[in-house]
XYZ file of C-alpha atoms in Angstrom:
284
model
C -6.732 0.390 10.832
C -9.594 -1.731 10.917
C -10.008 -4.766 8.626
C -13.274 -6.345 8.096
C -14.867 -8.312 5.166
C -18.324 -8.574 3.660
C -20.069 -10.586 0.955
C -22.079 -9.267 -1.765
C -22.595 -10.298 -5.167
C -20.971 -13.863 -4.464
C -17.904 -12.010 -4.008
C -15.958 -11.334 -0.822
C -14.841 -7.895 -0.188
C -12.068 -6.671 2.183
C -12.024 -3.422 3.979
C -9.245 -1.357 5.092
C -10.366 1.405 7.009
C -7.633 4.071 8.427
C -7.905 7.955 9.729
C -4.954 10.316 10.126
C -3.117 7.930 12.302
C -1.649 6.604 8.582
C 0.408 9.279 6.704
C -0.634 8.318 3.193
C 1.731 8.374 0.153
C 2.674 6.703 -2.937
C 5.603 5.402 -4.611
C 7.017 4.234 -7.873
C 10.063 2.176 -6.018
C 12.788 1.813 -8.274
C 11.955 4.338 -10.986
C 11.537 2.083 -14.315
C 11.445 -1.219 -12.968
C 8.084 -2.871 -11.684
C 8.813 -4.659 -8.390
C 7.359 -7.176 -5.998
C 5.069 -4.953 -3.819
C 5.950 -7.333 -0.672
C 9.398 -5.403 -0.823
C 8.230 -2.147 -1.705
C 8.034 0.008 1.438
C 7.931 3.525 -0.101
C 9.445 6.358 2.058
C 8.830 6.197 5.844
C 10.535 8.597 8.283
C 12.823 6.742 10.824
C 9.949 6.572 13.499
C 7.522 4.957 11.241
C 6.778 1.611 9.780
C 5.053 1.042 6.387
C 1.927 -0.129 7.271
C -0.029 -0.112 4.282
C 0.559 -1.130 0.809
C -2.182 -1.704 -2.475
C -1.896 -1.705 -6.307
C -2.668 1.867 -7.688
C -1.843 2.533 -11.375
C -2.297 0.744 -14.591
C 0.892 -0.362 -16.574
C 1.818 -1.090 -20.210
C 2.164 -5.247 -19.790
C 4.059 -4.593 -23.366
C 6.742 -2.702 -21.759
C 8.776 -4.101 -18.896
C 9.993 -0.527 -18.098
C 6.144 0.672 -17.810
C 5.016 1.656 -14.270
C 1.937 3.912 -14.795
C -0.418 5.150 -17.638
C -2.545 7.911 -18.099
C -0.379 10.458 -16.018
C -1.784 13.655 -17.884
C -5.173 15.059 -17.419
C -8.162 14.733 -20.016
C -7.697 10.963 -20.772
C -9.806 7.959 -19.460
C -7.404 7.273 -16.677
C -8.825 9.913 -13.613
C -6.311 11.216 -11.718
C -6.326 11.113 -7.924
C -4.662 13.912 -5.425
C -4.125 13.899 -1.723
C -3.662 16.982 0.287
C -2.760 15.436 3.570
C -6.471 14.878 4.644
C -8.690 14.861 1.924
C -8.806 12.607 -1.416
C -9.287 14.685 -4.650
C -10.448 13.303 -8.313
C -9.959 14.796 -11.387
C -11.392 17.371 -12.701
C -11.589 19.010 -8.951
C -7.983 18.868 -8.031
C -6.633 21.549 -6.222
C -3.156 23.186 -6.377
C -2.332 22.674 -2.443
C -1.707 18.860 -3.173
C 0.725 16.628 -1.741
C 0.700 14.215 -4.699
C -1.189 13.268 -8.300
C -1.748 10.093 -9.553
C -3.328 8.456 -11.952
C -6.024 5.681 -11.372
C -9.014 4.434 -13.453
C -12.520 5.457 -13.637
C -14.533 7.272 -11.064
C -17.263 5.565 -8.683
C -18.756 7.982 -6.588
C -18.424 11.581 -6.452
C -19.859 13.763 -3.261
C -22.172 10.757 -2.669
C -23.517 10.145 -6.186
C -22.505 7.725 -8.783
C -19.813 8.973 -11.108
C -18.874 7.171 -14.529
C -16.238 9.522 -15.388
C -13.491 7.763 -17.353
C -15.557 4.480 -17.562
C -16.309 4.870 -21.524
C -12.610 4.804 -22.292
C -12.001 1.747 -20.167
C -15.329 -0.383 -21.234
C -13.107 -3.530 -21.745
C -12.467 -4.136 -18.115
C -15.538 -3.281 -16.530
C -16.974 -6.578 -16.171
C -16.187 -8.832 -13.189
C -13.360 -8.775 -12.025
C -11.366 -8.645 -8.901
C -10.980 -5.070 -8.101
C -8.869 -2.649 -5.827
C -11.118 0.453 -5.054
C -9.875 3.767 -2.984
C -12.167 6.210 -1.284
C -13.474 8.374 1.706
C -16.306 8.655 3.823
C -18.138 11.954 4.805
C -15.949 11.989 8.324
C -12.468 11.828 6.332
C -11.652 8.091 6.849
C -9.787 6.589 3.985
C -10.929 3.344 2.648
C -9.225 0.489 0.406
C -11.341 -2.382 -0.824
C -10.071 -5.242 -2.090
C -12.603 -7.793 -3.773
C -12.018 -11.412 -4.632
C -12.603 -12.668 -8.105
C -11.780 -15.322 -10.856
C -12.943 -18.204 -8.791
C -15.687 -20.521 -8.961
C -17.141 -19.124 -5.666
C -15.546 -15.762 -6.370
C -17.216 -13.746 -8.841
C -15.520 -10.585 -8.929
C -17.171 -7.252 -9.488
C -18.739 -5.288 -12.429
C -18.288 -1.308 -12.058
C -21.800 -0.890 -11.429
C -21.707 -3.492 -8.553
C -18.441 -1.620 -7.258
C -20.413 1.638 -6.920
C -23.133 -0.182 -5.139
C -20.838 -1.840 -2.867
C -19.235 1.603 -1.988
C -22.376 3.366 -1.504
C -23.478 0.856 0.705
C -20.713 1.018 3.181
C -20.890 4.788 3.170
C -18.453 6.236 0.978
C -18.599 9.577 -0.270
C -15.719 9.413 -2.903
C -14.344 6.249 -4.443
C -12.468 5.408 -7.441
C -11.340 2.346 -9.059
C -7.484 1.843 -8.832
C -6.041 -1.028 -11.437
C -7.798 -4.044 -10.858
C -7.762 -7.641 -12.241
C -4.508 -9.883 -11.141
C -2.978 -7.127 -9.736
C -5.495 -6.413 -6.759
C -3.738 -6.681 -3.571
C -3.391 -4.926 -0.299
C -0.897 -5.685 2.365
C -1.564 -4.361 6.160
C 2.156 -4.636 7.500
C 3.175 -8.073 6.372
C -0.482 -9.634 5.886
C -1.626 -10.207 2.641
C -5.139 -8.761 2.097
C -6.873 -10.354 -0.881
C -6.282 -14.128 -2.494
C -6.396 -13.309 -6.113
C -3.160 -12.444 -7.312
C -1.702 -13.381 -10.514
C 1.622 -11.137 -10.776
C 3.518 -10.122 -8.047
C 5.154 -7.427 -9.707
C 3.668 -3.541 -9.731
C 4.315 -0.143 -10.824
C 3.270 2.692 -8.900
C 1.609 1.642 -5.548
C -0.453 3.681 -2.469
C 1.329 3.534 0.634
C 0.834 4.203 4.128
C 3.092 4.797 7.235
C 2.066 4.523 10.829
C 4.528 5.393 13.922
C 5.552 2.556 15.983
C 6.560 1.930 19.849
C 9.110 0.082 21.145
C 6.675 -2.566 22.475
C 5.552 -3.749 19.251
C 9.009 -4.565 17.427
C 9.070 -8.051 16.934
C 12.416 -10.062 17.657
C 14.313 -10.241 14.213
C 16.454 -12.960 13.066
C 18.564 -13.819 9.879
C 16.002 -15.159 6.918
C 13.289 -12.845 8.265
C 11.531 -10.494 5.927
C 9.254 -7.574 5.561
C 8.249 -4.281 7.135
C 10.005 -4.420 10.456
C 13.501 -5.661 8.639
C 13.274 -2.996 6.216
C 12.495 -0.584 9.774
C 15.734 -2.136 11.194
C 17.943 -1.459 8.111
C 16.609 2.123 7.875
C 17.510 2.298 11.566
C 20.783 0.843 10.851
C 21.887 3.400 8.021
C 20.265 6.559 10.439
C 22.643 5.193 13.072
C 25.703 4.980 10.703
C 25.758 1.528 9.590
C 25.011 2.062 5.599
C 22.245 -0.354 4.559
C 19.822 -1.465 1.317
C 16.455 -1.279 2.977
C 15.343 -4.075 1.090
C 13.522 -5.995 3.581
C 15.177 -9.276 3.914
C 17.640 -10.216 6.798
C 20.474 -11.808 4.682
C 24.253 -11.996 5.857
C 24.877 -8.760 4.988
C 22.294 -7.506 6.967
C 23.299 -9.853 9.923
C 26.622 -8.636 9.612
C 25.647 -5.149 9.937
C 23.629 -5.953 12.901
C 26.386 -7.803 14.634
C 28.789 -4.393 13.613
C 26.140 -2.096 15.333
C 26.037 -4.130 18.405
C 30.041 -4.327 18.677
C 30.063 -0.506 18.335
C 27.716 0.095 20.828
C 28.350 -2.537 23.687
C 25.500 -4.723 22.875
C 25.552 -8.466 22.992
C 27.114 -9.721 19.698
C 24.660 -12.017 18.210
C 23.264 -10.518 14.874
C 19.877 -10.662 16.153
C 17.566 -7.583 16.650
C 15.814 -8.151 20.066
C 14.684 -5.847 22.800
C 18.330 -4.266 23.594
C 19.282 -3.859 19.936
C 15.734 -2.180 19.283
C 16.082 -0.263 22.254
C 19.267 1.451 20.993
C 18.417 1.768 17.469
C 15.381 3.846 18.270
C 16.749 5.771 21.270
C 16.343 9.314 20.134
C 13.984 8.437 17.294
C 10.996 7.678 19.096
C 9.922 8.931 22.443
């Protein structure tokens, strides 16, 4: 993944660009519960780590169990689908899709400005923090996070969003849930500073294959995607775990149990030897 930043319209705009190395997915996490996006990891395979997370769907703030709005077709929330290589947007969604989710209003379609859905969402088209998702003609996918709601961070209007997406070379782009929900994480690094609420409904997630050399040494009180990976591998190897991404006392004991069972130094820490054992038969 490539991470860059530009400044337009008195606003910082973070650009996350990636290609087919990222397996793109979506998740609600625990159905019927809005969760802290830092601990939403999707459903990666044992040989993958969660490399990307960003806000996606609107939800009803008045309903604590609401996680997304506009799931049907024909309303003001334009649906987005993915076929494994290309993004598709309502009404041009093929039957051969991996998933379909609601977003908001269109920005670009086939390189031209598109305002589908905007008329029903006029109240949010002023300058705000934004999350935009799009794709260029080469098939690269982009997640854009714009700042806002600060003295030196104006935020983007809908019209400015379209111009930004056009300037960086996107062919298709859509506005996802913005405002205070706008945030992305690349591994465990937060992208975007304006974040009014930590709890999200449906999010976009991306998984990347990992190598043994990149896995960090972990110990109690660590948090994040690599703790989640370790917990998933412990479960895969027969030590059931809740993969919550938090290295607490239960996780530490599970590591000790695994180390004892496999003839490793029993210290409750996940270093090179423990990682090597956990990933044996999982990665090449």
